[in-house]
Coordinates of C-alpha atoms and ligand atoms in Angstrom, one line a residue:
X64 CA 7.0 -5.9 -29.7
X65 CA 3.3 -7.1 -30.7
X66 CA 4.2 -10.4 -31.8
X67 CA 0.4 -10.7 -33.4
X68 CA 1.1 -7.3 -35.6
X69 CA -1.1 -5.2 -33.4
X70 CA -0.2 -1.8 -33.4
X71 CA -1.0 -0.3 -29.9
X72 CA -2.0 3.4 -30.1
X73 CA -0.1 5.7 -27.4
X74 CA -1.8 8.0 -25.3
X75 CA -0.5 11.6 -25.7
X76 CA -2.5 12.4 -22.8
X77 CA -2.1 10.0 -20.1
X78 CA 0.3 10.4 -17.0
X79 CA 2.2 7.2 -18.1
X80 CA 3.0 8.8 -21.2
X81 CA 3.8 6.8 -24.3
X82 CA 2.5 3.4 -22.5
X83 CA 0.8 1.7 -24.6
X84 CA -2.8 1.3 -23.8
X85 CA -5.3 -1.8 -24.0
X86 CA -8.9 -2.8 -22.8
X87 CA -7.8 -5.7 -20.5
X88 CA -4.8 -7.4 -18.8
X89 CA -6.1 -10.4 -20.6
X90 CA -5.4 -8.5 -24.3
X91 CA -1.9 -7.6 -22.8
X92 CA -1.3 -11.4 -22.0
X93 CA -2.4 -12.4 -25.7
X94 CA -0.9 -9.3 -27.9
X95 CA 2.3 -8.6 -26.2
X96 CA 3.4 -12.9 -25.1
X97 CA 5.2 -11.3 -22.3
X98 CA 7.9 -13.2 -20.4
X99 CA 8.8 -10.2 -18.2
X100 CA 6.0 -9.3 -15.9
X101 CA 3.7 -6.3 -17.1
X102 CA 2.3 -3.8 -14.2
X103 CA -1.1 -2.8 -15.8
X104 CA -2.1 0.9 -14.5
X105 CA -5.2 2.0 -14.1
X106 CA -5.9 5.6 -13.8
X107 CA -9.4 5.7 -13.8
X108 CA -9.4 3.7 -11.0
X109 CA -7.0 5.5 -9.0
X110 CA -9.3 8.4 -9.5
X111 CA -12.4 6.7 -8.9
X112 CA -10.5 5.2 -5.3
X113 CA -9.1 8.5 -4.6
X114 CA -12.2 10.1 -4.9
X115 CA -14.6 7.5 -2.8
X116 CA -11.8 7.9 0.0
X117 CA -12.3 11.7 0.2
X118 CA -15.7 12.0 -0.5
X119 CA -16.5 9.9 2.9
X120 CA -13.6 11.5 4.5
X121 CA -14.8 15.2 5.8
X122 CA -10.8 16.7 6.9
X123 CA -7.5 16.8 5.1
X124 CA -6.9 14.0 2.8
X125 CA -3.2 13.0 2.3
X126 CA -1.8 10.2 0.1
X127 CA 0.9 8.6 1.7
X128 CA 3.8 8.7 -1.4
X129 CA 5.6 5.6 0.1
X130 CA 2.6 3.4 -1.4
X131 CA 3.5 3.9 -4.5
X132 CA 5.8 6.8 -5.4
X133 CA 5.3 6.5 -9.0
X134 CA 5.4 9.3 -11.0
X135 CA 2.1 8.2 -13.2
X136 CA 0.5 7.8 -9.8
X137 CA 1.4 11.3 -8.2
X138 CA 0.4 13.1 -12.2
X139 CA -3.1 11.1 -11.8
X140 CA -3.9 12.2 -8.5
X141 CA -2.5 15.4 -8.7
X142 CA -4.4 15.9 -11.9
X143 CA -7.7 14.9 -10.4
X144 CA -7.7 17.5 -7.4
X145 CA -4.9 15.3 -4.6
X146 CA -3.6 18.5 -3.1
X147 CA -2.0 17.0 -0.3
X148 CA 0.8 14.6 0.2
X149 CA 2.3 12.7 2.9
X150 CA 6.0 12.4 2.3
X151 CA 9.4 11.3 4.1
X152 CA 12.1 11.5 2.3
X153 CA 13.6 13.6 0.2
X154 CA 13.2 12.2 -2.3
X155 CA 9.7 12.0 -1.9
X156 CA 9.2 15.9 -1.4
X157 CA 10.7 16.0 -5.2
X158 CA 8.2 13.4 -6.3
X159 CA 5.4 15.2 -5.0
X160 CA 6.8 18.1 -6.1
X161 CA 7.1 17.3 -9.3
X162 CA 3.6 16.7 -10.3
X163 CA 2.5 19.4 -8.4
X164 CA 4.0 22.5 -7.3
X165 CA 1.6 23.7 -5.3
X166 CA 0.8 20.8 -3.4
X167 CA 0.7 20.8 0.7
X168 CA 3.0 18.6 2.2
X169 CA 3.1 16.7 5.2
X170 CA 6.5 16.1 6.8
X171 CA 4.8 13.1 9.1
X172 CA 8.0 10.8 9.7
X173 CA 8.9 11.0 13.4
X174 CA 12.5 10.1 13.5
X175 CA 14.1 12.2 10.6
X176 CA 18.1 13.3 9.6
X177 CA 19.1 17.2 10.7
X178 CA 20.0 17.5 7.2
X179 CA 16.9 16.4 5.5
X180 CA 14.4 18.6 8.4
X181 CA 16.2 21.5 7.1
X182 CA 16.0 20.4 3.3
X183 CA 12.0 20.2 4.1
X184 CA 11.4 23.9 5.9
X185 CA 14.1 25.8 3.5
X186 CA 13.5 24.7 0.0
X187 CA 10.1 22.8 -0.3
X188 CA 8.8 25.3 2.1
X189 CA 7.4 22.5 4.1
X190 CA 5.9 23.7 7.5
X191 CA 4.1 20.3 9.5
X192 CA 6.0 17.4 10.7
X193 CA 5.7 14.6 13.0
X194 CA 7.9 13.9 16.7
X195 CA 7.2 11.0 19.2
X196 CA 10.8 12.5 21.6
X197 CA 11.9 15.5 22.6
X198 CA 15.4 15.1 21.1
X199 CA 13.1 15.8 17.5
X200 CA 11.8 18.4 19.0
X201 CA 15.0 20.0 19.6
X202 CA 16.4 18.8 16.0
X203 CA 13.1 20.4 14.7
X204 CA 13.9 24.1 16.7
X205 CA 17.4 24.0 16.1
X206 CA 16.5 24.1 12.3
X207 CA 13.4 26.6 12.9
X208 CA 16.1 29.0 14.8
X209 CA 18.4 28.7 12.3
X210 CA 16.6 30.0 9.4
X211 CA 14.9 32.3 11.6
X212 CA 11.5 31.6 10.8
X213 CA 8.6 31.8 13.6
X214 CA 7.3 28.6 15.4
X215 CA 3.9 29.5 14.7
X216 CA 3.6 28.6 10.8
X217 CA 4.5 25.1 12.1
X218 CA 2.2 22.4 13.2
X219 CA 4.2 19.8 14.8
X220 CA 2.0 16.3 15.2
X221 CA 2.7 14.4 18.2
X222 CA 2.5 10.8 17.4
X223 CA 1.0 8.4 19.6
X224 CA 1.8 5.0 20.3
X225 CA -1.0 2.7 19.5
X226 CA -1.8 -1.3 19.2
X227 CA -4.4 -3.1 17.1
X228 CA -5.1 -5.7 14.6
X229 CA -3.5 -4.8 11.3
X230 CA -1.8 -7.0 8.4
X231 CA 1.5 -4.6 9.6
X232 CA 1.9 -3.1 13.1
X233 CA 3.5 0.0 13.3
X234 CA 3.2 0.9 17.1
X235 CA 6.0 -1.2 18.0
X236 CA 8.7 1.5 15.7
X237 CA 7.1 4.3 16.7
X238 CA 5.0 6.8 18.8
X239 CA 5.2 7.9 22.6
X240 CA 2.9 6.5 25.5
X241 CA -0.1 9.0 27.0
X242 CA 1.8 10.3 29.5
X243 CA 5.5 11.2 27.4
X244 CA 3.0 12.1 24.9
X245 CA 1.0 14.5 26.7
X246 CA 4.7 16.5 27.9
X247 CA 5.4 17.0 24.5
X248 CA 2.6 18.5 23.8
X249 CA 3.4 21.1 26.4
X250 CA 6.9 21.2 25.4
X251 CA 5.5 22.0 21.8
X252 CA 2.8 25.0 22.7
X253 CA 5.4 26.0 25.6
X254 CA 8.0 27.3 22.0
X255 CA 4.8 28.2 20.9
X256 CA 4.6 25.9 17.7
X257 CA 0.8 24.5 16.9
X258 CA 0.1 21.3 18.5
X259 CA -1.5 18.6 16.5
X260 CA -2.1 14.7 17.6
X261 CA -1.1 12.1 14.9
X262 CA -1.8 7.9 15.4
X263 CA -0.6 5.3 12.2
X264 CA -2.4 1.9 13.6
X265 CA -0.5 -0.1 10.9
X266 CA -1.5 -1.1 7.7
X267 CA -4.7 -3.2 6.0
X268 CA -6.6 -2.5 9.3
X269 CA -10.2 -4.3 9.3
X270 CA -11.1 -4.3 13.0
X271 CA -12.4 -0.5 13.2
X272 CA -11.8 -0.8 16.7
X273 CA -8.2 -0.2 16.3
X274 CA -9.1 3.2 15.0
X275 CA -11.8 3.8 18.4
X276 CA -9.1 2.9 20.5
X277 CA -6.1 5.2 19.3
X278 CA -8.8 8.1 19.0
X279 CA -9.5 7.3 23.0
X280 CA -5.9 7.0 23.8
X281 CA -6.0 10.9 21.5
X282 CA -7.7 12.2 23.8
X283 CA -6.8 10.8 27.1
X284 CA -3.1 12.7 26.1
X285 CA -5.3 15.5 24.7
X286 CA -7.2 16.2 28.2
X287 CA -3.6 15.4 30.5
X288 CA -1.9 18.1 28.7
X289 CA -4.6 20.9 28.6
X290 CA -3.1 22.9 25.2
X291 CA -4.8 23.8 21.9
X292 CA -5.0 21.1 19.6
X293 CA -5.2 22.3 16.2
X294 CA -5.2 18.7 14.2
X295 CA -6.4 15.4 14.3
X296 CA -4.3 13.1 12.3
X297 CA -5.7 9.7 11.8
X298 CA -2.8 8.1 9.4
X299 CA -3.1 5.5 7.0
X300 CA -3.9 2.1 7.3
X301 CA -7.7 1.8 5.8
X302 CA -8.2 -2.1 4.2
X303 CA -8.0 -2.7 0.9
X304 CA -10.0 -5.4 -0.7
X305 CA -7.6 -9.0 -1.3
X306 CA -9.1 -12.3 -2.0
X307 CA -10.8 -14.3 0.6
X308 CA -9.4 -17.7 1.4
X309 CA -12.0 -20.7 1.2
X310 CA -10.5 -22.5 4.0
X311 CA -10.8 -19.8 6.7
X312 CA -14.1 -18.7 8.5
X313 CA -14.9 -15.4 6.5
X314 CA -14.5 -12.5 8.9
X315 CA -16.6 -9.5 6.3
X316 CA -14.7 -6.5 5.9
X317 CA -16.6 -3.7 6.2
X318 CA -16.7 -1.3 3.6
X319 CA -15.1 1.8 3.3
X320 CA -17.8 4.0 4.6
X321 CA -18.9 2.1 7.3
X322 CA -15.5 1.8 8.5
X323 CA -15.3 5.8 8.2
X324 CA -18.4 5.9 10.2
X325 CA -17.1 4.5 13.0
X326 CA -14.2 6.2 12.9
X327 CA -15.9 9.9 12.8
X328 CA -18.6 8.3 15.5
X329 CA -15.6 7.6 17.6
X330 CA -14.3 10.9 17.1
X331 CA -17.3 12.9 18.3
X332 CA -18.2 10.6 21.1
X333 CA -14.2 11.5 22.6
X334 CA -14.8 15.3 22.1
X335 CA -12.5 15.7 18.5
X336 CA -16.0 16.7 16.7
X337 CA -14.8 20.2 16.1
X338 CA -10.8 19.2 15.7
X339 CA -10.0 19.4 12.0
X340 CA -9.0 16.0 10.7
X341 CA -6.4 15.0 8.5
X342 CA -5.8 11.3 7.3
X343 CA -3.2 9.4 5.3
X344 CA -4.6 6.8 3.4
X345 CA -2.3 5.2 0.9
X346 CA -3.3 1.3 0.3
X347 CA -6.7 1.8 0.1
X348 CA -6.1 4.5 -2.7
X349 CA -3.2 2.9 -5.1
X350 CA -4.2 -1.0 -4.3
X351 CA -6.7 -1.6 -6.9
X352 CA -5.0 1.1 -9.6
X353 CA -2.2 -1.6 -10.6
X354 CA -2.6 -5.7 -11.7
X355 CA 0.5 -7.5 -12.7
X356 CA 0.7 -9.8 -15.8
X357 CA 2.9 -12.7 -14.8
X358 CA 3.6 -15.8 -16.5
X359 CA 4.5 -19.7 -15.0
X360 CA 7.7 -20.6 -15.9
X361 CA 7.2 -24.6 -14.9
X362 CA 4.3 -26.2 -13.7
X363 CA 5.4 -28.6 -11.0
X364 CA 2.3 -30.5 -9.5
X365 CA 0.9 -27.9 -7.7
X366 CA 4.1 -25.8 -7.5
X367 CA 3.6 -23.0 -10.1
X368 CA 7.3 -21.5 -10.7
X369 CA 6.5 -17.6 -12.2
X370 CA 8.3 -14.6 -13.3
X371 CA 7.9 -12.5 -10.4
X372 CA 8.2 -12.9 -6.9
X373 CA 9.6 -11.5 -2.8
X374 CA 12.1 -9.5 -4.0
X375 CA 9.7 -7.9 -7.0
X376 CA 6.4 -7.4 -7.0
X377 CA 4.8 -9.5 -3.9
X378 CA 6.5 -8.8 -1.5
X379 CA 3.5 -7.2 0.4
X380 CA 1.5 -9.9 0.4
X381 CA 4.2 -12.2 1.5
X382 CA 5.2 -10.5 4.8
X383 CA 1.3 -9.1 4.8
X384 CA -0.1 -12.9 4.1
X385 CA -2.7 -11.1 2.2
X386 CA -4.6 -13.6 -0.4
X387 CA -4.4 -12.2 -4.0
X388 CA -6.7 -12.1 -6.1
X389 CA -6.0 -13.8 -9.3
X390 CA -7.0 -14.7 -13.3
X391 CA -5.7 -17.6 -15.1
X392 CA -5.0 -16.5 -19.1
X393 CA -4.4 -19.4 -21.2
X394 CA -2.2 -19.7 -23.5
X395 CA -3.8 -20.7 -26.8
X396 CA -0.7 -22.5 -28.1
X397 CA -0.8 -24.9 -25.8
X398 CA -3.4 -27.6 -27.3
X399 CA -3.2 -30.5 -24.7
X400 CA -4.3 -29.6 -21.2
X401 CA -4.8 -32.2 -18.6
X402 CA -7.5 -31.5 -15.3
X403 CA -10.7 -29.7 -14.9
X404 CA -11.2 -26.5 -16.0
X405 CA -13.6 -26.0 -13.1
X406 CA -11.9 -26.9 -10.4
X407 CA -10.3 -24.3 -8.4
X408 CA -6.7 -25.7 -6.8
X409 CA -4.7 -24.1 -4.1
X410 CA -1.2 -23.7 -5.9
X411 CA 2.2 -23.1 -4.1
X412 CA 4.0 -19.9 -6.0
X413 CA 7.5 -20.2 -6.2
X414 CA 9.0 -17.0 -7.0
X415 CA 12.1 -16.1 -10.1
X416 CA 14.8 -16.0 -7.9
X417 CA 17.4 -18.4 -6.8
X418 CA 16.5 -17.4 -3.2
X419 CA 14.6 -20.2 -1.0
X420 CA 12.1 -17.9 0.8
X421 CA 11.0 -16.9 -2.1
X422 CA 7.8 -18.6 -1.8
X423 CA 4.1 -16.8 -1.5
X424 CA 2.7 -17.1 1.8
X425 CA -0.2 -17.6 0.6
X426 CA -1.3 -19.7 -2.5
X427 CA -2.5 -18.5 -6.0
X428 CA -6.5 -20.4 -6.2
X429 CA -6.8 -21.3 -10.3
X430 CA -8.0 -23.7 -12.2
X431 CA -6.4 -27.2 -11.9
X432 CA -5.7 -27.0 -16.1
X433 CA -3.3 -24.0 -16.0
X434 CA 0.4 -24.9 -17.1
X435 CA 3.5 -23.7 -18.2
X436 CA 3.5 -20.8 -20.4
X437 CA -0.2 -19.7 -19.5
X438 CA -0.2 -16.1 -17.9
X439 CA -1.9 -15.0 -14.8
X440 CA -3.0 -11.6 -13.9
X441 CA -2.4 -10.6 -10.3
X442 CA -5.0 -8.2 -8.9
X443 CA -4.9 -5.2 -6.1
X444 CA -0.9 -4.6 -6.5
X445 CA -0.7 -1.0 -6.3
X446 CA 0.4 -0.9 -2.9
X447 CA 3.9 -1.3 -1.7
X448 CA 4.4 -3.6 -4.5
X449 CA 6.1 -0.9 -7.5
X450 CA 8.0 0.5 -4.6
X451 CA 9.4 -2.6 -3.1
X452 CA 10.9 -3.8 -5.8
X453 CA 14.8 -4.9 -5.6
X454 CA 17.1 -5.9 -7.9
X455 CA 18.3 -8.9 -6.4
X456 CA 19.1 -11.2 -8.9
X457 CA 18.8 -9.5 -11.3
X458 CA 15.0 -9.5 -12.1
X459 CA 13.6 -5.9 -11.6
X460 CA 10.0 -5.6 -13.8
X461 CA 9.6 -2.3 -14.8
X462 CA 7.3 -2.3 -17.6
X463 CA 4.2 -0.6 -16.9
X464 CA 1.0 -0.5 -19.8
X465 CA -2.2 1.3 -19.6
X466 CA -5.5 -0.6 -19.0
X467 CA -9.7 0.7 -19.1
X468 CA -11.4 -1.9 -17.8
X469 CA -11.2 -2.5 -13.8
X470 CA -9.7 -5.8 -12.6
X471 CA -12.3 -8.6 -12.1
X472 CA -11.8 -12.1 -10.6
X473 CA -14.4 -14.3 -8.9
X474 CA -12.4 -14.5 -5.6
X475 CA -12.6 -10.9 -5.0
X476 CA -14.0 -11.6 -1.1
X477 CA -16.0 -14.2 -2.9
X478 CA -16.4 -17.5 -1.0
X479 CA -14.1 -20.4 -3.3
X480 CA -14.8 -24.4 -3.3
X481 CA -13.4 -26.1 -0.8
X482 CA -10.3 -26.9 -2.2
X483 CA -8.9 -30.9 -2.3
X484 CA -5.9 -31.9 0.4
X485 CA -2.8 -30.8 -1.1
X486 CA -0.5 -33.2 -2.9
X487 CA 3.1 -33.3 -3.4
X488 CA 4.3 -31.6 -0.6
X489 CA 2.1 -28.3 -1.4
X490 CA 1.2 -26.7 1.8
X491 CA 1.9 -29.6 3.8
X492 CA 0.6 -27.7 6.6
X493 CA -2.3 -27.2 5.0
X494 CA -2.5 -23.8 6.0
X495 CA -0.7 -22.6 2.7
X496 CA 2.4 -21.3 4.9
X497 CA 5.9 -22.5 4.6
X498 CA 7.8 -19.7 5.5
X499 CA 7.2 -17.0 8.3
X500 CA 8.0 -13.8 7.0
X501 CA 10.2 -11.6 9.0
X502 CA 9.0 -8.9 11.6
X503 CA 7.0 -6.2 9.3
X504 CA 9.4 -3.8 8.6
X505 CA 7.5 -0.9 7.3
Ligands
LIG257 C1 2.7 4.0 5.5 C2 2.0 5.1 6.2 C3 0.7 5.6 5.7 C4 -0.1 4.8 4.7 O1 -0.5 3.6 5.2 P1 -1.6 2.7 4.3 O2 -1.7 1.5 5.2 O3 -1.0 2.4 3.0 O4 -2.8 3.5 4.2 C5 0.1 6.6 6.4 N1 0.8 7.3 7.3 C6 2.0 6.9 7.8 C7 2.6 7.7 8.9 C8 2.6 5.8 7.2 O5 3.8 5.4 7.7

């Protein structure tokens, strides 16, 4: 495979077991000459993120499987202490599973098949779920009855409807207003299953507002329907860090523990200080665990045609319109390279497949010398980018390598030159958007 004779040494150990290993994405660019994209996992990472998420999270953390389901993702966090998983499928419950026998998890889709409910309580054993109707609730008893177990081993989350400023908004699929919300509670205690109160405000939330205000609406339901609440579930949805776009005011993110502070002020200050918690964080975990190694196919003006795309790896950022973060690698064969090698240029990514929207949303920022056959490593694509792959066309990447050293790019929330006007029809918008992307669908 090495084309330059270099014999990569396998880890016995690792969770990808058998992929071989390097020190950076730029070595995999240079040794290996790929022309299929290469996902380049990091575990350390994903142990490092998983760890900084629980260690300012004080309740139940849960990784949400659905970010990425990968079986060298579950091993690593199982491995490292992950004891909890939020799953919805099952095909998910046999992931999680998988990794780890023991491991708790959480049933937290709200609309779910008969079949499947009773797959969950009678062979993984699985004893909290999620309901936004009462129709669930009855699919959810009828099941309970059936094996004859007893209501209270189960914790049934009621989820909220709730509306804020994420990449994704979720409230609009599911989750019951205050007042529906607060009768199901009662309908819930009334069998005499535990109550718990769950909220998903979307995902790649930076306004921690959005969190204060589904935590006020928690308790508004909490104090109309007067029962025990066992759990506080506060979902997913925590930001994960993209690049930052020199042409747009920069609005900061706040860092992970600042945004946990004000979630865990809001809590206390709406009377949940003594509730335990529970969270789902998935982006925020995987995001940073995985780069891709892709390569330009043609350079086009300031159209860069690569090997990946929509409908394989980045898709999340093109219905998201999230900014990647991105490394040109040069190609050392190529002698003759015309532009400055300083000067960062907005460029237009056209994606492998025949398929006309599949365009990036947003553009790739690299130097104005890179050119056909030159790689460039993708950064922060952990998240919903593995698990969203399709096959359409025919291109499905699916070659994963080990990496050590963290992802690094300059435009990691870093503030970029102002780049020049477009030319040759790239972004003639100049807001880098051709294409809306459809209604989030996640
Ligand atoms: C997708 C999802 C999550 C994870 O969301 P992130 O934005 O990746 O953190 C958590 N909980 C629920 C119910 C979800 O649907």
């Amino acid at each position: 495979m090495s084309k330059s004779g270099f014999v990569p040494h396998v880890v016995a150990d690792s969770a990808a077991i058998g992929a071989q290993r390097f020190a950076t994405a730029r070595d995999v660019a240079l040794q290996l000459r790929p022309d299929q994209p290469i996902y380049c996992f990091r575990p350390g990472v994903l142990a490092a993120d998983a760890r900084a998420f629980k260690a300012v999270f004080p309740g139940k953390t849960a990784y949400a499987v659905k970010t990425n389901g990968e079986h060298e993702v579950l091993k690593t966090l199982a491995d490292d202490g992950m004891a909890v998983f939020d799953v919805a499928s099952p095909a998910e419950f046999a992931a999680a599973r998988a990794v780890s026998p023991r491991s708790e998890l959480l049933y937290m889709h709200p609309v779910k098949a008969q079949s499947d409910i009773r797959l969950a309580f009678e062979t993984y054993k699985i004893r909290v779920t999620a309901v936004d109707h009462e129709d669930e609730v009855a699919k959810v008893l009828r099941i309970v009855r059936a094996l004859d177990l007893d209501p209270e081993d189960f914790t049934l989350f009621v989820r909220i409807a709730s509306k804020g400023e994420a990449a994704y908004e979720l409230s609009k699929k599911f989750g019951a207003a205050p007042a529906h919300a607060a009768e199901l509670l009662q309908r819930i205690d009334n069998i005499g299953f535990k109550c718990g109160i769950a909220f998903h405000v979307g995902s790649q939330v930076e306004d921690p507002t959005t969190y204060e205000r589904s935590i006020a609406t928690a308790a508004e339901v909490r104090d109309a329907a007067r029962v025990p609440i066992a759990e506080l579930d506060i979902g997913g949805g925590f930001p994960a860090l993209y690049g930052a776009d020199p042409r747009k005011r920069q609005t900061a993110m706040p860092p992970l523990t600042e945004l946990m502070r004000s979630i865990l002020d809001a809590v206390a200050k709406h009377g949940f200080g003594d509730t335990p918690l529970v969270a789902e964080p998935g982006r925020v975990v995987v995001a940073r665990a995985y780069s891709l190694v892709a390569r330009v196919l043609l350079k086009k003006g300031q159209r860069l045609y690569i090997n990946d795309g929509i409908w394989s790896s980045l898709s999340d950022s093109w219905t998201g319109k999230l900014l990647l973060p991105v490394n040109h690698i040069p190609d050392p064969a190529r002698r003759r390279r015309f532009g400055d090698p300083n000067k960062m240029v907005p460029f237009r990514i056209y994606g492998a497949t025949c398929d006309s929207v599949d365009v990036l949303s947003r553009p790739f920022y690299l130097p104005e010398t890179v050119d056909t056959g030159d790689w460039i490593e993708i950064g922060h694509i952990g998240a919903y980018s593995l698990s969203l792959r399709t096959r359409f066309n025919g291109f499905y990447p699916d070659t994963v390598v080990e990496v050590d050293q963290p992802f690094e790019s300059a435009d990691l929330g870093a503030s970029l030159p102002e780049p020049e006007r477009p030319q040759d029809g790239v972004g003639g918008d100049s807001r880098g958007e051709l294409h809306e992307p459809p209604e989030e669908v996640r």
